[in-house]
Coordinates of C-alpha atoms in Angstrom, one line a residue:
M824 CA -51.9 130.1 -97.1
N825 CA -50.6 128.5 -100.3
P826 CA -49.3 124.9 -100.1
S827 CA -45.5 125.7 -100.3
T828 CA -45.9 128.3 -97.6
A829 CA -47.8 125.8 -95.4
L830 CA -45.2 123.1 -95.7
A831 CA -42.4 125.5 -94.9
R832 CA -44.2 127.1 -91.8
V833 CA -45.2 123.7 -90.4
L834 CA -41.7 122.3 -90.9
V835 CA -40.1 125.2 -89.1
D836 CA -42.6 125.0 -86.2
E837 CA -42.0 121.4 -85.7
L838 CA -38.2 121.8 -85.8
V839 CA -38.4 124.4 -83.0
R840 CA -40.8 122.2 -81.1
G841 CA -38.2 119.4 -81.4
G842 CA -35.4 121.4 -79.9
V843 CA -33.8 123.1 -82.8
T844 CA -32.2 126.4 -81.7
D845 CA -30.0 127.2 -84.7
A846 CA -30.5 126.9 -88.5
V847 CA -28.2 127.8 -91.5
V848 CA -29.4 129.1 -94.8
A849 CA -27.6 129.6 -98.2
P850 CA -29.6 131.9 -100.6
G851 CA -31.8 130.5 -103.5
S852 CA -35.0 130.8 -105.2
R853 CA -36.6 127.3 -104.8
S854 CA -35.8 127.2 -101.1
A855 CA -37.5 130.6 -100.5
P856 CA -40.6 129.2 -98.6
V857 CA -38.5 127.7 -95.9
A858 CA -35.9 130.5 -95.7
L859 CA -38.7 133.0 -95.1
A860 CA -40.2 130.7 -92.5
L861 CA -36.9 130.5 -90.7
A862 CA -36.4 134.3 -90.8
D863 CA -39.9 134.7 -89.3
A864 CA -39.0 132.3 -86.6
E865 CA -35.8 134.3 -85.8
R866 CA -37.8 137.5 -85.8
D867 CA -40.2 135.8 -83.2
G868 CA -37.2 134.9 -81.0
R869 CA -37.8 131.1 -81.6
L870 CA -34.4 130.3 -83.2
T871 CA -31.1 131.8 -84.3
L872 CA -30.6 132.1 -88.1
H873 CA -27.2 132.0 -89.8
V874 CA -26.9 133.0 -93.4
R875 CA -23.9 132.2 -95.7
I876 CA -23.6 132.7 -99.4
D877 CA -21.7 129.4 -100.1
E878 CA -23.4 126.1 -99.4
R879 CA -20.3 124.2 -98.3
T880 CA -19.5 126.8 -95.9
A881 CA -23.0 126.8 -94.6
A882 CA -22.9 123.1 -94.1
F883 CA -19.7 123.1 -92.1
L884 CA -21.0 126.0 -90.1
A885 CA -24.1 123.9 -89.2
L886 CA -21.7 121.0 -88.5
G887 CA -19.8 123.1 -86.0
L888 CA -23.0 124.3 -84.3
A889 CA -24.3 120.8 -84.0
K890 CA -20.9 119.5 -82.7
A891 CA -20.6 122.1 -80.0
S892 CA -24.2 122.0 -79.0
G893 CA -25.1 118.4 -79.4
R894 CA -28.4 119.4 -80.9
P895 CA -29.7 118.8 -84.5
V896 CA -29.0 121.8 -86.7
P897 CA -30.7 122.1 -90.2
V898 CA -28.9 123.5 -93.2
L899 CA -31.1 124.7 -96.1
T900 CA -30.1 125.0 -99.7
T901 CA -31.8 125.6 -103.1
S902 CA -32.0 122.9 -105.8
G903 CA -29.4 121.8 -108.2
T904 CA -25.6 121.8 -107.6
A905 CA -26.2 123.7 -104.4
T906 CA -27.3 120.5 -102.9
A907 CA -23.9 118.7 -103.8
H908 CA -21.9 121.1 -101.9
L909 CA -23.4 119.8 -98.6
H910 CA -22.0 116.3 -99.3
A911 CA -18.6 116.8 -97.6
A912 CA -20.2 117.9 -94.4
V913 CA -22.7 115.1 -94.6
L914 CA -19.9 112.5 -94.8
E915 CA -18.2 114.1 -91.8
A916 CA -21.4 114.0 -89.9
D917 CA -22.0 110.4 -90.9
A918 CA -18.6 109.3 -89.7
A919 CA -18.4 111.3 -86.5
G920 CA -22.1 110.8 -85.5
V921 CA -23.2 114.5 -85.7
P922 CA -26.9 115.4 -85.9
L923 CA -26.9 117.5 -89.1
L924 CA -30.2 117.9 -91.1
A925 CA -29.8 118.5 -94.8
L926 CA -32.9 120.4 -96.1
T927 CA -32.7 120.5 -99.9
A928 CA -35.3 122.4 -101.9
D929 CA -36.3 120.7 -105.2
R930 CA -38.3 121.1 -108.3
P931 CA -41.7 119.1 -108.4
P932 CA -41.6 115.7 -110.0
E933 CA -43.1 117.0 -113.4
L934 CA -40.0 119.2 -113.8
R935 CA -37.4 116.5 -113.1
G936 CA -35.6 114.8 -116.1
T937 CA -36.8 117.6 -118.4
G938 CA -33.9 119.9 -118.5
A939 CA -35.5 122.4 -116.2
N940 CA -33.2 125.0 -114.7
Q941 CA -31.1 123.9 -111.6
T942 CA -32.5 120.4 -111.6
I943 CA -30.6 117.3 -110.8
A944 CA -31.5 113.8 -109.3
Q945 CA -31.7 114.9 -105.6
P946 CA -33.5 111.9 -104.0
G947 CA -30.8 109.6 -102.5
L948 CA -28.1 112.1 -103.3
Y949 CA -26.1 111.3 -100.2
G950 CA -26.3 107.5 -100.4
G951 CA -25.5 105.6 -97.3
A952 CA -24.0 108.6 -95.5
V953 CA -27.3 109.6 -94.1
R954 CA -29.3 107.8 -91.4
A955 CA -32.5 108.4 -93.3
A956 CA -33.5 110.2 -96.5
V957 CA -37.1 111.2 -97.5
D958 CA -38.2 112.6 -100.8
V959 CA -41.1 114.6 -99.3
G960 CA -44.2 114.9 -101.5
V961 CA -45.2 118.1 -103.1
P962 CA -47.6 119.9 -100.9
E963 CA -51.2 120.2 -102.2
A964 CA -54.3 122.2 -101.5
G965 CA -57.3 120.5 -100.0
R966 CA -55.4 118.0 -97.8
E967 CA -54.5 120.1 -94.9
Q968 CA -55.0 118.0 -91.9
A969 CA -53.5 114.8 -93.5
Q970 CA -50.5 116.8 -94.6
N971 CA -50.0 118.4 -91.4
R972 CA -49.9 115.1 -89.6
Y973 CA -47.5 113.8 -92.2
W974 CA -45.1 116.8 -92.2
R975 CA -45.0 117.1 -88.3
S976 CA -44.5 113.3 -87.8
L977 CA -41.8 113.3 -90.6
V978 CA -39.9 116.2 -88.9
A979 CA -40.2 114.7 -85.5
K980 CA -38.9 111.4 -86.7
A981 CA -36.1 113.0 -88.6
L982 CA -35.0 114.8 -85.4
L983 CA -35.1 111.5 -83.4
T984 CA -33.1 109.8 -86.1
A985 CA -30.5 112.5 -86.3
R986 CA -30.1 112.5 -82.4
G987 CA -29.8 108.7 -82.4
G988 CA -32.6 108.6 -79.9
L989 CA -33.8 105.2 -81.0
S990 CA -30.7 103.7 -82.3
G991 CA -27.8 105.1 -80.3
D992 CA -26.4 106.0 -83.7
P993 CA -26.7 109.8 -84.3
G994 CA -25.9 111.3 -87.6
P995 CA -27.1 113.2 -90.8
V996 CA -30.7 113.1 -92.1
H997 CA -31.8 114.2 -95.6
L998 CA -35.2 115.9 -96.3
N999 CA -35.7 116.7 -100.0
L1000 CA -38.5 119.2 -100.3
S1001 CA -40.3 119.8 -103.5
F1002 CA -42.2 123.1 -104.1
R1003 CA -44.4 124.2 -106.8
E1004 CA -45.0 127.9 -107.4
P1005 CA -46.1 130.2 -105.8
L1006 CA -43.1 130.1 -103.6
L1007 CA -43.7 133.4 -101.7
P1008 CA -46.4 133.7 -99.0
E1009 CA -49.4 135.9 -99.7
D1010 CA -50.0 136.8 -96.0
A1011 CA -48.0 138.2 -93.1
D1012 CA -49.6 136.0 -90.4
V1013 CA -47.0 133.3 -89.8
R1014 CA -48.9 131.4 -87.1
T1015 CA -49.6 127.7 -87.7
T1016 CA -53.1 127.5 -86.5
G1017 CA -56.3 125.6 -87.4
P1018 CA -55.5 122.6 -89.6
W1019 CA -51.8 123.5 -89.5
S1020 CA -51.7 123.3 -85.5
G1021 CA -49.1 121.3 -83.7
R1022 CA -49.5 119.7 -80.2
P1023 CA -51.5 122.2 -77.9
D1024 CA -48.8 122.1 -75.2
G1025 CA -46.1 123.0 -77.6
S1026 CA -44.3 119.6 -77.4
P1027 CA -43.0 117.7 -80.5
W1028 CA -45.4 115.7 -82.5
T1029 CA -43.5 112.6 -81.6
D1030 CA -40.6 112.2 -79.1
G1031 CA -39.0 109.2 -77.4
S1032 CA -35.8 107.4 -76.6
L1033 CA -34.6 104.0 -75.7
P1034 CA -33.5 103.2 -72.1
A1035 CA -29.9 102.6 -71.6
P1036 CA -29.2 98.8 -71.4
P1037 CA -28.0 97.4 -68.1
R1038 CA -24.3 97.2 -67.8
P1039 CA -22.6 94.3 -65.9
A1040 CA -19.7 95.0 -63.5
D1041 CA -16.4 94.8 -65.1
T1042 CA -14.6 91.5 -64.6
G1043 CA -11.8 92.0 -67.3
P1044 CA -8.1 91.8 -66.8
Q1045 CA -6.6 94.2 -64.3
R1046 CA -3.9 95.4 -66.8
T1047 CA -6.4 97.3 -68.8
L1048 CA -5.6 100.4 -70.9
V1049 CA -8.4 102.8 -72.1
V1050 CA -7.9 104.2 -75.6
V1051 CA -10.3 107.0 -76.3
G1052 CA -10.4 108.3 -79.9
D1053 CA -12.7 110.9 -81.3
A1054 CA -16.0 110.6 -79.4
P1055 CA -19.1 112.3 -78.3
P1056 CA -17.8 114.4 -75.3
A1057 CA -20.3 112.8 -72.8
L1058 CA -19.1 109.2 -73.8
G1059 CA -15.5 110.4 -73.5
R1060 CA -16.1 111.8 -70.0
A1061 CA -17.9 108.6 -68.8
A1062 CA -14.9 106.5 -70.1
A1063 CA -12.5 108.8 -68.1
E1064 CA -14.6 108.6 -65.0
L1065 CA -14.6 104.7 -65.3
A1066 CA -11.0 104.6 -65.8
G1067 CA -10.3 106.7 -62.8
A1068 CA -12.5 104.4 -60.6
Q1069 CA -10.8 101.3 -61.9
G1070 CA -7.2 102.6 -61.9
W1071 CA -6.7 102.2 -65.5
P1072 CA -4.4 104.5 -67.5
V1073 CA -6.0 106.4 -70.4
V1074 CA -4.5 107.3 -73.8
A1075 CA -7.0 109.8 -75.3
E1076 CA -7.0 111.9 -78.4
P1077 CA -7.6 115.6 -77.9
S1078 CA -11.1 115.7 -79.3
S1079 CA -12.3 112.6 -77.2
G1080 CA -13.9 114.3 -74.3
A1081 CA -11.4 112.3 -72.2
W1082 CA -8.2 114.1 -73.0
A1083 CA -8.0 115.7 -69.5
A1084 CA -7.6 112.1 -68.0
S1085 CA -5.0 111.1 -70.6
V1086 CA -1.3 110.5 -70.0
R1087 CA 0.6 113.1 -71.9
G1088 CA 2.1 111.9 -75.2
G1089 CA 0.4 108.6 -75.2
A1090 CA 1.3 107.9 -78.8
L1091 CA 5.0 108.5 -78.3
L1092 CA 4.8 106.3 -75.2
L1093 CA 3.4 103.5 -77.2
G1094 CA 5.9 104.0 -80.0
V1095 CA 8.9 103.0 -77.6
P1096 CA 9.1 99.2 -78.2
G1097 CA 11.3 98.4 -75.2
W1098 CA 9.0 100.2 -72.7
L1099 CA 5.8 98.8 -74.2
A1100 CA 7.3 95.3 -74.1
D1101 CA 7.3 95.5 -70.3
H1102 CA 4.0 97.4 -69.9
R1103 CA 1.9 95.8 -72.6
P1104 CA -1.8 95.8 -71.5
D1105 CA -3.7 92.5 -71.4
R1106 CA -6.8 94.3 -72.6
V1107 CA -7.6 97.6 -74.4
L1108 CA -11.0 99.2 -74.0
V1109 CA -11.6 101.3 -77.2
V1110 CA -14.0 104.1 -76.9
G1111 CA -14.8 106.3 -80.0
R1112 CA -12.7 106.2 -83.1
P1113 CA -8.9 106.2 -82.7
T1114 CA -7.7 108.0 -85.9
L1115 CA -4.3 109.8 -85.1
S1116 CA -1.6 107.4 -84.1
R1117 CA 0.2 104.5 -85.7
P1118 CA 1.5 103.1 -82.4
V1119 CA -2.1 103.0 -81.1
S1120 CA -3.2 101.2 -84.3
A1121 CA -0.4 98.7 -83.9
L1122 CA -1.3 98.0 -80.3
L1123 CA -4.9 97.3 -81.3
A1124 CA -3.7 94.9 -84.0
D1125 CA -1.5 93.0 -81.5
P1126 CA -2.9 89.4 -81.2
A1127 CA -1.6 89.2 -77.6
V1128 CA -4.0 92.0 -76.6
R1129 CA -7.8 91.5 -76.0
V1130 CA -9.6 94.4 -77.6
E1131 CA -13.0 95.4 -76.4
T1132 CA -15.0 98.2 -78.2
V1133 CA -17.5 100.6 -76.6
S1134 CA -20.2 101.4 -78.9
A1135 CA -24.0 101.8 -78.8
A1136 CA -24.3 102.1 -82.5
P1137 CA -25.0 99.4 -85.0
H1138 CA -21.5 100.0 -86.5
W1139 CA -18.4 100.4 -84.4
P1140 CA -14.7 101.4 -85.2
D1141 CA -12.5 98.3 -85.7
A1142 CA -9.7 99.4 -88.0
G1143 CA -7.6 96.4 -87.0
R1144 CA -10.5 94.0 -87.2
S1145 CA -9.4 92.8 -83.8
T1146 CA -12.5 93.6 -81.6
T1147 CA -13.5 90.4 -79.5
W1148 CA -16.5 92.1 -77.7
V1149 CA -18.7 95.2 -78.3
G1150 CA -21.1 96.9 -76.1
G1151 CA -21.6 99.7 -73.7
L1152 CA -19.2 100.8 -70.9
P1153 CA -19.2 98.3 -68.2
A1154 CA -20.1 99.2 -64.6
A1155 CA -17.1 99.7 -62.3
G1156 CA -15.7 96.5 -60.7
A1157 CA -12.9 95.8 -58.5
P1158 CA -10.1 98.4 -59.1
A1159 CA -6.7 97.5 -60.5
G1160 CA -3.7 97.8 -58.4
A1161 CA -2.2 101.3 -58.0
A1162 CA 1.1 100.2 -59.5
W1163 CA -0.4 99.7 -63.0
R1164 CA -1.5 103.2 -63.6
A1165 CA 1.3 104.7 -61.7
A1166 CA 3.9 103.1 -64.0
W1167 CA 2.2 104.7 -67.0
C1168 CA 1.9 108.1 -65.3
A1169 CA 5.6 108.1 -64.2
A1170 CA 6.6 107.2 -67.8
A1171 CA 4.5 110.0 -69.2
G1172 CA 6.2 112.4 -66.8
R1173 CA 9.7 111.4 -67.9
L1174 CA 8.6 111.6 -71.5
G1175 CA 7.0 115.1 -71.2
T1176 CA 10.3 116.3 -69.7
A1177 CA 12.2 115.0 -72.7
V1178 CA 9.7 116.4 -75.1
D1179 CA 10.0 119.8 -73.5
G1180 CA 13.7 119.6 -73.7
V1181 CA 13.6 119.0 -77.4
L1182 CA 11.1 121.7 -78.1
D1183 CA 12.8 124.3 -75.9
A1184 CA 16.2 123.7 -77.6
L1185 CA 14.8 124.6 -81.0
P1186 CA 15.9 128.0 -82.3
G1187 CA 12.4 129.2 -83.5
L1188 CA 8.7 128.6 -82.9
T1189 CA 8.0 125.5 -84.8
A1190 CA 4.5 124.1 -85.4
G1191 CA 5.1 121.5 -82.6
M1192 CA 6.2 124.2 -80.2
L1193 CA 3.3 126.3 -81.3
A1194 CA 0.8 123.5 -80.4
R1195 CA 2.2 122.9 -76.9
D1196 CA 2.4 126.7 -76.1
L1197 CA -1.1 127.5 -77.6
V1198 CA -2.7 124.8 -75.4
A1199 CA -0.9 126.1 -72.4
A1200 CA -1.7 129.8 -73.0
L1201 CA -5.4 129.3 -73.6
P1202 CA -7.7 130.8 -70.9
D1203 CA -9.8 128.4 -68.7
G1204 CA -13.2 127.6 -70.3
A1205 CA -12.0 128.2 -73.9
L1206 CA -12.9 126.2 -76.9
L1207 CA -10.2 124.8 -79.2
V1208 CA -10.9 123.5 -82.6
L1209 CA -8.2 121.6 -84.2
G1210 CA -7.5 121.2 -87.9
S1211 CA -6.9 117.7 -89.3
S1212 CA -3.4 116.9 -90.6
T1213 CA -0.6 118.2 -88.4
P1214 CA -2.1 120.5 -85.8
V1215 CA -4.3 117.8 -84.2
R1216 CA -1.3 115.3 -84.1
D1217 CA 1.0 117.9 -82.6
V1218 CA -1.5 118.7 -79.8
D1219 CA -1.9 114.9 -79.3
R1220 CA 1.8 114.2 -79.1
L1221 CA 3.1 117.4 -77.5
A1222 CA 0.6 119.4 -75.4
V1223 CA -0.1 119.0 -71.7
P1224 CA -3.8 117.8 -71.5
R1225 CA -6.0 120.5 -69.7
P1226 CA -9.3 119.7 -68.1
E1227 CA -10.5 123.4 -68.4
L1228 CA -10.7 123.2 -72.2
T1229 CA -13.3 122.0 -74.7
V1230 CA -11.6 120.5 -77.7
L1231 CA -13.3 119.7 -81.1
A1232 CA -12.1 118.4 -84.4
N1233 CA -13.5 117.0 -87.6
R1234 CA -12.0 113.6 -87.3
G1235 CA -15.0 111.7 -88.7
V1236 CA -13.3 111.4 -92.2
A1237 CA -10.5 113.8 -91.2
G1238 CA -10.8 116.1 -94.2
I1239 CA -9.3 119.6 -94.1
D1240 CA -12.3 121.1 -95.8
G1241 CA -14.7 123.4 -93.9
T1242 CA -12.5 123.7 -90.8
V1243 CA -12.9 127.5 -90.5
S1244 CA -16.6 127.3 -90.9
T1245 CA -16.8 124.5 -88.3
A1246 CA -14.8 126.7 -85.8
V1247 CA -17.0 129.7 -86.5
G1248 CA -20.2 127.6 -85.9
A1249 CA -18.8 126.0 -82.7
A1250 CA -17.6 129.3 -81.4
R1251 CA -21.2 130.8 -81.9
V1252 CA -22.6 128.4 -79.3
H1253 CA -19.7 127.8 -77.0
G1254 CA -20.5 130.8 -74.9
D1255 CA -16.8 131.6 -74.0
R1256 CA -13.6 132.4 -75.8
A1257 CA -12.8 130.3 -78.8
F1258 CA -9.7 129.4 -80.7
A1259 CA -8.7 127.2 -83.7
L1260 CA -5.3 125.8 -84.7
L1261 CA -5.2 125.0 -88.3
G1262 CA -2.6 124.5 -91.0
D1263 CA -2.2 127.1 -93.8
L1264 CA -3.7 124.8 -96.5
T1265 CA -6.6 124.2 -94.3
F1266 CA -7.0 127.8 -93.7
L1267 CA -6.9 128.5 -97.4
H1268 CA -9.3 125.6 -98.3
D1269 CA -12.1 127.4 -96.4
L1270 CA -11.5 131.1 -96.8
Q1271 CA -15.3 131.5 -97.5
G1272 CA -15.7 130.6 -93.8
L1273 CA -14.2 134.1 -93.0
L1274 CA -16.8 135.8 -95.0
V1275 CA -19.5 136.9 -92.5
G1276 CA -22.3 138.8 -94.1
E1277 CA -24.0 142.0 -93.1
G1278 CA -25.9 141.6 -89.8
E1279 CA -24.2 138.3 -89.0
P1280 CA -22.4 138.4 -85.7
R1281 CA -18.7 137.7 -85.5
P1282 CA -17.7 135.2 -82.9
D1283 CA -14.8 135.7 -80.3
L1284 CA -12.6 133.3 -82.3
T1285 CA -9.0 133.4 -82.8
L1286 CA -7.6 131.3 -85.7
V1287 CA -3.8 130.4 -85.2
V1288 CA -2.3 129.4 -88.4
P1289 CA 1.3 127.8 -88.6
D1290 CA 2.3 128.8 -92.2
N1291 CA 5.0 126.5 -93.8
D1292 CA 4.0 127.5 -97.2
G1293 CA 2.2 124.2 -98.0
G1294 CA 1.4 120.8 -96.7
G1295 CA 4.1 119.4 -94.4
I1296 CA 2.3 116.4 -93.0
F1297 CA 3.4 114.0 -95.9
A1298 CA 6.9 114.4 -95.0
Q1299 CA 6.1 113.1 -91.5
L1300 CA 4.0 110.2 -92.3
E1301 CA 6.3 108.2 -94.5
P1302 CA 10.1 107.7 -94.5
G1303 CA 11.9 110.0 -96.8
Q1304 CA 12.8 108.5 -100.2
P1305 CA 15.4 110.6 -102.1
R1306 CA 14.0 109.5 -105.5
Y1307 CA 10.7 111.4 -104.9
E1308 CA 12.3 114.6 -103.6
A1309 CA 12.3 116.2 -107.0
G1310 CA 8.5 116.2 -107.3
Y1311 CA 7.7 116.3 -103.6
R1312 CA 7.4 120.1 -103.2
R1313 CA 5.0 120.4 -106.2
V1314 CA 2.7 117.6 -105.7
F1315 CA 2.7 117.2 -101.9
G1316 CA 4.2 120.4 -100.5
T1317 CA 1.9 122.3 -102.8
P1318 CA 3.3 125.9 -101.9
H1319 CA 0.9 128.6 -102.1
G1320 CA 3.2 131.7 -101.8
R1321 CA 0.5 133.9 -100.2
D1322 CA 0.7 136.4 -97.4
L1323 CA -1.9 135.0 -95.1
V1324 CA -2.1 138.2 -93.0
A1325 CA -3.1 140.1 -96.1
V1326 CA -5.5 137.3 -97.2
A1327 CA -7.3 137.5 -93.8
E1328 CA -7.4 141.2 -93.8
A1329 CA -8.9 141.3 -97.3
L1330 CA -11.8 139.2 -95.9
G1331 CA -12.4 141.6 -93.0
W1332 CA -10.5 139.8 -90.2
P1333 CA -7.8 141.6 -88.1
A1334 CA -4.6 139.6 -88.6
E1335 CA -1.0 139.7 -87.3
R1336 CA 2.2 137.6 -87.6
V1337 CA 3.9 136.4 -84.5
S1338 CA 7.4 134.7 -84.2
S1339 CA 7.9 133.9 -80.4
S1340 CA 5.9 132.3 -77.6
A1341 CA 5.7 135.6 -75.9
D1342 CA 4.1 137.2 -79.0
L1343 CA 1.7 134.1 -79.1
R1344 CA 0.6 134.7 -75.5
D1345 CA -0.1 138.4 -76.4
A1346 CA -2.1 137.5 -79.3
V1347 CA -4.2 135.0 -77.5
A1348 CA -4.9 137.5 -74.8
A1349 CA -6.1 140.1 -77.4
G1350 CA -9.3 138.2 -78.2
G1351 CA -11.1 137.7 -81.4
P1352 CA -12.1 137.8 -84.1
R1353 CA -8.5 137.5 -85.1
V1354 CA -6.1 135.6 -87.3
V1355 CA -2.6 134.9 -86.0
V1356 CA 0.0 133.6 -88.4
V1357 CA 3.1 131.9 -87.4
R1358 CA 5.8 131.1 -90.1
T1359 CA 7.2 127.6 -89.7
D1360 CA 9.5 125.4 -91.8
Q1361 CA 8.3 122.0 -93.4
R1362 CA 11.9 120.3 -93.1
A1363 CA 12.3 121.4 -89.5
E1364 CA 9.0 119.7 -88.7
A1365 CA 10.1 116.5 -90.3
E1366 CA 13.4 116.6 -88.3
L1367 CA 11.5 117.3 -85.1
A1368 CA 9.6 114.0 -85.4
T1369 CA 12.9 112.1 -85.7
R1370 CA 14.2 113.9 -82.6
L1371 CA 11.2 113.2 -80.6
R1372 CA 11.3 109.4 -81.1
S1373 CA 15.0 109.5 -80.2
A1374 CA 14.3 111.5 -77.0
A1375 CA 11.3 109.3 -76.1
A1376 CA 13.4 106.2 -76.4
E1377 CA 16.1 107.6 -74.3
A1378 CA 13.8 108.9 -71.5
L1379 CA 12.2 105.5 -71.3
G1380 CA 15.3 103.4 -71.5
G1381 CA 14.1 101.6 -74.6
A1382 CA 15.1 101.3 -78.3

């Protein structure tokens, strides 16, 4: 076989041996050897191939597949600007610790810097956002055995690095693949035999992991609060189990893996100064990356609170620069007294009643009510993908945590881009019904994610879109200042004026508009693929935030 075909087939064979079950391809010429090798592997039942026409969509689809499965997922592009469209997903994978594998086809060195078509400087393109980057040498004839060992060991190392198997720090890896012509195979035999063989037993060329370090029993303060931000689900669940054994209350974000153990409305709870003054923890055990709540950030910056951060990675979240200790989860020690956790749970119960009272008194289906009611209406076992901006915050503050749901969100760098594609990818591997709650601008930002090509299966995914004709979160994040109101709608609200039902239908998705909680429940039960649009009002959402703060203070007896 020609050298380009040999590299492609060995690479794909070693990816499968290393545990890859899904791969994503965007079309192109220079990437043809690997694209055809992936198609052959799918034909032989070795992996599932996903094809998208847009590289950014492809990258976020791969991100969703990797987030939901926990396995490395490669995304393949051709050379040139196509490679740049992976960057946003690479940044998210870096910050969120997702094992994404960027495979970028490239011109050989003699064509770089010559003005050759579709050629840019691709080595090092993603900078420090990747755990490793390798400019793979051009395959050559006559060096079969040496290249086979090199390529297989390189792929095995890339997969180990992406999984964080040797560092505890999973994340994206970049392999830049240079190909000379001919790019197409001359033979139909896709086996990697003879000098191109892998391990005889079908195992990866190299495998391994570090043992978990021993953890001492916890001897910290009894008044401990566990704060779980966006985190790998296994770590979040382990934190929740530890908190349950120790009798510690938990404030967890929806995508933490620990949300089911969280007190309801923890961010609102911490935002009531009078109540917090009487229930301030002596220690906060931080797991994952807290990203949603200013009251949580303020607590972590409180010099009277000892902050300990759980992280196995060489970098750890420490937004307040307040961490006094970092390491793994401690082993369970002597549990705290029952009164400490009971006080938090009782307060959360009173707060939840107040929140429901405010929402139920509203005349229409606001985005906040939608978040609460959607979570309550989802079937057991469902996946829920939350868009950044308002939806994830509404679920965090207002919904009742449910143990029967899997909740994901792109909170690494918290961008709104690629959310539809992430949800589609996650839905493909979830194995049960899937839903996404995302704002109208988030929906419009990734319309390409709705474009599922011929022969590509459509997931059972229902996208629920609160439509307030623009971005409303800015009105909630900062106090209103009248002198800015004249320009607010244009530069922050960014109204789009589009009929989102018609937009979804134009891209081949059934869509409907609902206006009540009863209609929402019916739409949820109908199944996907489907887009459900709910008209809401930006100003009403800003007023709701003020009402909720007042209701929380009244329910907890503090100002």
